[in-house]
mmCIF file of N, CA and C in Angstrom:
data_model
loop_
_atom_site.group_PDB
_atom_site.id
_atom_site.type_symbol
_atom_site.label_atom_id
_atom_site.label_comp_id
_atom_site.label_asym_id
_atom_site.label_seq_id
_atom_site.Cartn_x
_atom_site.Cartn_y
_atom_site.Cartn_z
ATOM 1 N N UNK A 1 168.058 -12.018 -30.933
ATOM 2 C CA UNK A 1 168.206 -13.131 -30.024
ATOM 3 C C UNK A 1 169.610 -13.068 -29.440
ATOM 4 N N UNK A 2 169.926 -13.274 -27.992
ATOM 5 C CA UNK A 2 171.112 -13.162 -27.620
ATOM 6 C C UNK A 2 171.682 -14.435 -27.574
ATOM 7 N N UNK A 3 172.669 -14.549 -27.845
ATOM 8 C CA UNK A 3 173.350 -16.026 -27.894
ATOM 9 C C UNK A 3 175.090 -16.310 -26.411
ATOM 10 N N UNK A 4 174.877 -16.829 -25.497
ATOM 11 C CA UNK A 4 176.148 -16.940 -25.169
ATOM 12 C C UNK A 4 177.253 -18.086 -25.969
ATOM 13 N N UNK A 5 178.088 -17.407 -26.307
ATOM 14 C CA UNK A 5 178.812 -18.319 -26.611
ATOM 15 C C UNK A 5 180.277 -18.880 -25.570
ATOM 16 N N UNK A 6 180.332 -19.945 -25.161
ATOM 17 C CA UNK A 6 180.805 -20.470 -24.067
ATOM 18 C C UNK A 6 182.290 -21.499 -24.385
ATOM 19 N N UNK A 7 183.457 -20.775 -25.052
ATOM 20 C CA UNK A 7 184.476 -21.689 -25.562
ATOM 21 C C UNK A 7 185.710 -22.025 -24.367
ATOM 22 N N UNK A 8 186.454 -23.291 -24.891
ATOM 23 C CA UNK A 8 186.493 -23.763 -23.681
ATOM 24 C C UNK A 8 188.294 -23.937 -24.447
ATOM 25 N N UNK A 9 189.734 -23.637 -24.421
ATOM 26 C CA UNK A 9 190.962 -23.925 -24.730
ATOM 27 C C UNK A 9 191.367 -24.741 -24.903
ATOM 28 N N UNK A 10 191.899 -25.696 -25.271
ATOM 29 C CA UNK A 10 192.976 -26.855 -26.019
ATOM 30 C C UNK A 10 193.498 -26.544 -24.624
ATOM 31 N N UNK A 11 194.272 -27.614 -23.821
ATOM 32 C CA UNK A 11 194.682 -27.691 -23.296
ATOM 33 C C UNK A 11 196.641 -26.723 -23.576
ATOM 34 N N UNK A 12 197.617 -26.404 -23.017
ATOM 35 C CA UNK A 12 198.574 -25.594 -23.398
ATOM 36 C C UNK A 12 198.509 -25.063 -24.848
ATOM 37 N N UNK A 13 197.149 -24.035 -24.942
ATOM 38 C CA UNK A 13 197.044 -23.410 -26.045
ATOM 39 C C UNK A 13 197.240 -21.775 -25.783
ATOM 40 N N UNK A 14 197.802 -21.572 -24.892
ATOM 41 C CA UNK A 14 197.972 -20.159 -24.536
ATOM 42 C C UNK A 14 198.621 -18.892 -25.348
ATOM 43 N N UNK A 15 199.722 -19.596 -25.552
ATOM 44 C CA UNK A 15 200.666 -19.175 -26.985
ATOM 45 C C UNK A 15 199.735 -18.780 -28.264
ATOM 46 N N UNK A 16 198.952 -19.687 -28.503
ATOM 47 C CA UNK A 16 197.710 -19.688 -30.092
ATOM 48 C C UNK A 16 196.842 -18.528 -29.071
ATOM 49 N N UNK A 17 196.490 -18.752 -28.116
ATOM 50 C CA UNK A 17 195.437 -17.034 -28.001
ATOM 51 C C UNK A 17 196.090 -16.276 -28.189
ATOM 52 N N UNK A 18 197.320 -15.632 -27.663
ATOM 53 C CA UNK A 18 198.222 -14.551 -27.554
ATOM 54 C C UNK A 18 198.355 -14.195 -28.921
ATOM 55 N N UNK A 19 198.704 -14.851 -29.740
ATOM 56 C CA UNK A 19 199.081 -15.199 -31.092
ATOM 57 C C UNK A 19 198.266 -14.190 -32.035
ATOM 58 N N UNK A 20 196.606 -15.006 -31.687
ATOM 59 C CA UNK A 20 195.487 -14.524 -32.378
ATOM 60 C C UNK A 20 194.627 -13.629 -31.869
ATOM 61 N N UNK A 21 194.753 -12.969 -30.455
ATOM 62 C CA UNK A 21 194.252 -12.202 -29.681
ATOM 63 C C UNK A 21 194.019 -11.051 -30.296
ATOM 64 N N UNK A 22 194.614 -10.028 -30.928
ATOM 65 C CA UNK A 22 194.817 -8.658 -31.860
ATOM 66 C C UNK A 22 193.649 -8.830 -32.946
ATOM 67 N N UNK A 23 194.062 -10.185 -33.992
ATOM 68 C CA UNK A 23 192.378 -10.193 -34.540
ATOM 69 C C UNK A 23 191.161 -10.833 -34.133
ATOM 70 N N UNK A 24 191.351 -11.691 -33.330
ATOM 71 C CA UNK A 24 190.061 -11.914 -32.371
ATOM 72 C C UNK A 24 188.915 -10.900 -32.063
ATOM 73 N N UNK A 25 190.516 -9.612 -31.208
ATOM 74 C CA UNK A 25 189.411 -8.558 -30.657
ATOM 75 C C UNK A 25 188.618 -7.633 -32.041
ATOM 76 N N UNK A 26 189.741 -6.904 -32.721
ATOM 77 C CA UNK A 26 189.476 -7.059 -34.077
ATOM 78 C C UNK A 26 188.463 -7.427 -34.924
ATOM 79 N N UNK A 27 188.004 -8.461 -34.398
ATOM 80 C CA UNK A 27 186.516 -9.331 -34.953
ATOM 81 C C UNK A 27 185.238 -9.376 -33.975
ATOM 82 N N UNK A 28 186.058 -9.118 -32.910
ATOM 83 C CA UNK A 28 184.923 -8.696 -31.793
ATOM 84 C C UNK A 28 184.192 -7.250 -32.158
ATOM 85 N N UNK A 29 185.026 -6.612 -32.668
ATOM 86 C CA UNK A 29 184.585 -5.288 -32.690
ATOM 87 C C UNK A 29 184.099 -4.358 -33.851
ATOM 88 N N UNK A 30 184.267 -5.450 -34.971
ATOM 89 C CA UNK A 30 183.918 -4.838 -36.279
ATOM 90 C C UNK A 30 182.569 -5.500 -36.403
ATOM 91 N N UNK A 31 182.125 -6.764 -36.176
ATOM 92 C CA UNK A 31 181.673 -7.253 -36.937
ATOM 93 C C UNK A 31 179.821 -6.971 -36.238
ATOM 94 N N UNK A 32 180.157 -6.300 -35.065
ATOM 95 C CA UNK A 32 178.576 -5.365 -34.939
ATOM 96 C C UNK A 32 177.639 -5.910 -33.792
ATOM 97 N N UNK A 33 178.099 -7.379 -33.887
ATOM 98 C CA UNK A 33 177.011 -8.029 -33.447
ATOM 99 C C UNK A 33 177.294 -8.991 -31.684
ATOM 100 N N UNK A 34 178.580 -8.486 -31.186
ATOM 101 C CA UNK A 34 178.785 -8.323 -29.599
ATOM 102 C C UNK A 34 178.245 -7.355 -28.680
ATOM 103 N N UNK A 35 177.289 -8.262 -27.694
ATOM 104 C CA UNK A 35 177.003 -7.238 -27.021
ATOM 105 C C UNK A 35 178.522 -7.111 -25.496
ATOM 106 N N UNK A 36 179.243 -8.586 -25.375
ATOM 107 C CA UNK A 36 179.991 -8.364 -24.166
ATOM 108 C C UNK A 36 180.520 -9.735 -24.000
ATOM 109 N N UNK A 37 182.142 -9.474 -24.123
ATOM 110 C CA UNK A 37 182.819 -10.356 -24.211
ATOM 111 C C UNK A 37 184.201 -10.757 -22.910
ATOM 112 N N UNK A 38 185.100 -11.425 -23.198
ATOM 113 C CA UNK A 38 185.865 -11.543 -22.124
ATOM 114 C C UNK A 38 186.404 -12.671 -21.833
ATOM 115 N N UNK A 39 187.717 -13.008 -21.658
ATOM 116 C CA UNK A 39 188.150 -14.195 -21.353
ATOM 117 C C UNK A 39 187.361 -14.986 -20.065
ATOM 118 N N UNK A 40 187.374 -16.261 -20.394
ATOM 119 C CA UNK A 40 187.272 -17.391 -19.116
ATOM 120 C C UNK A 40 189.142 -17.380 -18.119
ATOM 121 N N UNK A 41 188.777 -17.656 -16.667
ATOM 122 C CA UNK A 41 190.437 -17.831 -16.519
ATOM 123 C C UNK A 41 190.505 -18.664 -15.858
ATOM 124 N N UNK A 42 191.737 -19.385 -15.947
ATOM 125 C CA UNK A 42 192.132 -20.766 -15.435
ATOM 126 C C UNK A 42 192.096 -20.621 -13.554
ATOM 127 N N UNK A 43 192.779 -21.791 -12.558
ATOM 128 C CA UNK A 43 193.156 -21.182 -11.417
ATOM 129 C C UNK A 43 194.094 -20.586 -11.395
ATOM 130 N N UNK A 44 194.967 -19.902 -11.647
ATOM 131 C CA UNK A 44 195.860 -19.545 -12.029
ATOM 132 C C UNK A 44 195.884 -17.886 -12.301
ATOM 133 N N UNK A 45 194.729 -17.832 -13.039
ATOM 134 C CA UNK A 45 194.444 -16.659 -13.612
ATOM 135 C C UNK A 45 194.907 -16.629 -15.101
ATOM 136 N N UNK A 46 194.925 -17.500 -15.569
ATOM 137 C CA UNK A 46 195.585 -17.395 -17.163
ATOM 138 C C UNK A 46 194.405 -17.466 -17.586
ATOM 139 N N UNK A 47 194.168 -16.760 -19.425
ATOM 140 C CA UNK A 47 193.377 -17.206 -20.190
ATOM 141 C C UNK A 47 192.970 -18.527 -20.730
ATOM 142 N N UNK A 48 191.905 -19.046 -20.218
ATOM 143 C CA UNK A 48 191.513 -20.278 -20.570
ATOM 144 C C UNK A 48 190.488 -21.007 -21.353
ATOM 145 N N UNK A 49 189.875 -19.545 -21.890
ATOM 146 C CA UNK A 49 188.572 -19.821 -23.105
ATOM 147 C C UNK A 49 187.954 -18.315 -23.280
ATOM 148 N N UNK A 50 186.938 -18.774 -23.688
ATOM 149 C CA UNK A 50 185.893 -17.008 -23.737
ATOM 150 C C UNK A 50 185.030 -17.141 -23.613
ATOM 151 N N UNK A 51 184.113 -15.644 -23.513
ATOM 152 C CA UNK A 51 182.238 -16.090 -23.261
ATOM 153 C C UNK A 51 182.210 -14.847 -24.021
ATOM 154 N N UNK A 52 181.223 -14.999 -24.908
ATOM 155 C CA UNK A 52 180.888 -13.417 -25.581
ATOM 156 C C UNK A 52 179.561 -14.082 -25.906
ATOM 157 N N UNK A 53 178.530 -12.664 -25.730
ATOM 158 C CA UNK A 53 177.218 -12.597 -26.056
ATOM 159 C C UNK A 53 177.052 -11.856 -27.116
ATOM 160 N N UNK A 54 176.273 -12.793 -28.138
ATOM 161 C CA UNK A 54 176.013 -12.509 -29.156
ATOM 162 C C UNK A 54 175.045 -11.952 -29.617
ATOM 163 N N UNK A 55 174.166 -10.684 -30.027
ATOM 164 C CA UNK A 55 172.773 -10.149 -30.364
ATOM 165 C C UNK A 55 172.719 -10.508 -32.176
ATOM 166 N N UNK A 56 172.194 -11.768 -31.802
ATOM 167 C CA UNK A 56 171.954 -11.991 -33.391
ATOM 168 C C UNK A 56 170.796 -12.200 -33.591
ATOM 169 N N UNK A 57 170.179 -12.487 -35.172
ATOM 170 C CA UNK A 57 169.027 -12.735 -35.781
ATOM 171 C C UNK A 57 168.674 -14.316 -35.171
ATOM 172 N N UNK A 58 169.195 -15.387 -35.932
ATOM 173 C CA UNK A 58 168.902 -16.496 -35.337
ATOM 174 C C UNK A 58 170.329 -17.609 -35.268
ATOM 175 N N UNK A 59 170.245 -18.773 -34.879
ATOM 176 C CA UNK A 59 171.342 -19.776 -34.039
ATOM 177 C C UNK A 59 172.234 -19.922 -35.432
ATOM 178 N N UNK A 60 171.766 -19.859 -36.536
ATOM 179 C CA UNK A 60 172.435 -19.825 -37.802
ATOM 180 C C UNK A 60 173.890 -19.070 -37.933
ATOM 181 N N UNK A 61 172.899 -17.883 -37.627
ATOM 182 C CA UNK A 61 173.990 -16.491 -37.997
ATOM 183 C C UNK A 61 174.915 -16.838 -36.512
ATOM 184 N N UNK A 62 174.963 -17.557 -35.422
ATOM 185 C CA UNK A 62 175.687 -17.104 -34.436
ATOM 186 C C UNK A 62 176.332 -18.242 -34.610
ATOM 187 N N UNK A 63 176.406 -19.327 -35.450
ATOM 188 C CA UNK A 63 177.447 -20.420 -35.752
ATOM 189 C C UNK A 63 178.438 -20.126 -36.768
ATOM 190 N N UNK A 64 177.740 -19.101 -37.761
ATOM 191 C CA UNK A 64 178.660 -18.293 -38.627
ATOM 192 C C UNK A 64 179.791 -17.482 -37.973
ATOM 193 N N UNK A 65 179.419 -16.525 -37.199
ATOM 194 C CA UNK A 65 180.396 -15.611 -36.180
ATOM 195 C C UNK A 65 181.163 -16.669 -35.679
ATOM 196 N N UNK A 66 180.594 -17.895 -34.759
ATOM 197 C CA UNK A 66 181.654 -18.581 -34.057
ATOM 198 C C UNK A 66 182.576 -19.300 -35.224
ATOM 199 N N UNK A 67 182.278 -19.646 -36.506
ATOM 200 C CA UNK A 67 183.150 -19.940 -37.253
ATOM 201 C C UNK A 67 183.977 -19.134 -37.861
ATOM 202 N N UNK A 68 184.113 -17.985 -37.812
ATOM 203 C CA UNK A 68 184.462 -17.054 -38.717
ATOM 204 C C UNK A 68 185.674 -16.170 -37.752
ATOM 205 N N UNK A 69 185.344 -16.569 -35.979
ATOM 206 C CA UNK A 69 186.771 -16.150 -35.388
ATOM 207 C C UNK A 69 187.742 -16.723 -35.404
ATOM 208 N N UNK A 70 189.037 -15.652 -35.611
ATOM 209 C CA UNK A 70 189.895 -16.218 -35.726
ATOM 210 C C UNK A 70 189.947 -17.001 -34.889
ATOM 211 N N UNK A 71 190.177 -17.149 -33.792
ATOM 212 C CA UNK A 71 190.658 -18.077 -32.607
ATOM 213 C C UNK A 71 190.334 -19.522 -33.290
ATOM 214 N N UNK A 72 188.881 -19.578 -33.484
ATOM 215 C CA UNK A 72 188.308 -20.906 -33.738
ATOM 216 C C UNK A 72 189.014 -21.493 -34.948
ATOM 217 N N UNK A 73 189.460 -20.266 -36.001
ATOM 218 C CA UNK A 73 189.903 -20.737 -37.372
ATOM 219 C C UNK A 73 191.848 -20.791 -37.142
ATOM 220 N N UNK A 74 192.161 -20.595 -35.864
ATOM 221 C CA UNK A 74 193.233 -20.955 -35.708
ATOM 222 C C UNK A 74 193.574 -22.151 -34.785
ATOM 223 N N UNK A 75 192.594 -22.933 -34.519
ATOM 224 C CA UNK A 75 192.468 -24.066 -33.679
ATOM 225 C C UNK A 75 192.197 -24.140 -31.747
ATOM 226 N N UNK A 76 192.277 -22.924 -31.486
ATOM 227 C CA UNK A 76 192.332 -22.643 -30.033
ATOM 228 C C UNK A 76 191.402 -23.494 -29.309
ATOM 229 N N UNK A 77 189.990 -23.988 -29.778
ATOM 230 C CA UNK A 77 189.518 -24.164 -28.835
ATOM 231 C C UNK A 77 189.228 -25.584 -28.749
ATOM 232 N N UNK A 78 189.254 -25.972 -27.874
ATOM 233 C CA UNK A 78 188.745 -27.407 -27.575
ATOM 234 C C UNK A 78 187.112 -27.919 -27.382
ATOM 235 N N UNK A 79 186.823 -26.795 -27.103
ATOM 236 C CA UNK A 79 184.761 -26.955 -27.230
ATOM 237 C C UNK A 79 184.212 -25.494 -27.369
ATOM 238 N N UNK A 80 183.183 -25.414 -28.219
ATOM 239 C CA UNK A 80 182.312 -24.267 -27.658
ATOM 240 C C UNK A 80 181.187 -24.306 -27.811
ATOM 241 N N UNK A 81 180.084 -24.077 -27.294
ATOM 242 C CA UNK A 81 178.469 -24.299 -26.926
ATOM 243 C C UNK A 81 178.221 -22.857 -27.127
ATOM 244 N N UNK A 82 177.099 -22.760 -27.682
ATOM 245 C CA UNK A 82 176.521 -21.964 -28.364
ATOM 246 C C UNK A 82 174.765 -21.938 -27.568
ATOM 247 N N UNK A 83 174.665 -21.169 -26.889
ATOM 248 C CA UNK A 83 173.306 -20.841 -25.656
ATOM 249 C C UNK A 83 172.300 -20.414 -25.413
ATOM 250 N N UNK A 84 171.201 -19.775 -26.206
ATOM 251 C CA UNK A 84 170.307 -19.134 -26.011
ATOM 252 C C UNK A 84 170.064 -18.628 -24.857
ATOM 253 N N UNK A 85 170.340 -17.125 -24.661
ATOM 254 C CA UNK A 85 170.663 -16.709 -23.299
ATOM 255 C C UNK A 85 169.676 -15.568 -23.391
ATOM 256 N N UNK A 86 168.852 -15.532 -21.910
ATOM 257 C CA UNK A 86 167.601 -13.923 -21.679
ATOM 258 C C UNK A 86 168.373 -13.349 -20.927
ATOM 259 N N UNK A 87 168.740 -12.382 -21.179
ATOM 260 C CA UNK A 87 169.236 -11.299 -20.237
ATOM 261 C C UNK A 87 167.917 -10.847 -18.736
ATOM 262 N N UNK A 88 168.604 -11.015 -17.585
ATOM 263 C CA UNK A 88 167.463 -10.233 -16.283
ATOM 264 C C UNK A 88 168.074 -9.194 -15.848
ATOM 265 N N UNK A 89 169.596 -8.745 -15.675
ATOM 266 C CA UNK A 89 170.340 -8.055 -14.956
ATOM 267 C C UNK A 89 171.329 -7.544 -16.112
#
């Protein structure tokens, strides 16, 4: 099941991504189950959240991953929604 996950920054939390960015990706990339990830960006062009699609078993396992990044376990985000997403393109 693909999951988007759709997180949204703490307002002047830029510093805490930068911070935690190294194991973020780190966790993006070990843990198997990203199909495609990538910052959200402000107007500005700054980092302002993330979207990564998740190929998981079910909504369980993809609340685990979203708990288990750092970012989230370092406070970064201010929301994230979790999506049941069909790929067409």
């Amino acid at each position: 099941m693909l999951i988007a996950l759709i997180a949204r920054d703490k307002p002047g939390a830029l510093q805490t991504r930068l911070d935690n960015r190294e194991a973020h990706i780190a966790y993006l990339k070990e843990t198997g189950v990203v199909s495609q990830a990538g910052p959200l960006l402000d107007e500005d062009g700054n980092m302002a959240g993330s979207l990564v699609i998740l190929d998981v078993e079910d909504m369980a396992q993809a609340q685990d991953w979203a708990s288990d990044d750092p970012y989230a376990k370092a406070g970064l985000f201010g929301s994230v929604d979790l999506i049941e997403w069909k790929k067409v393109i």
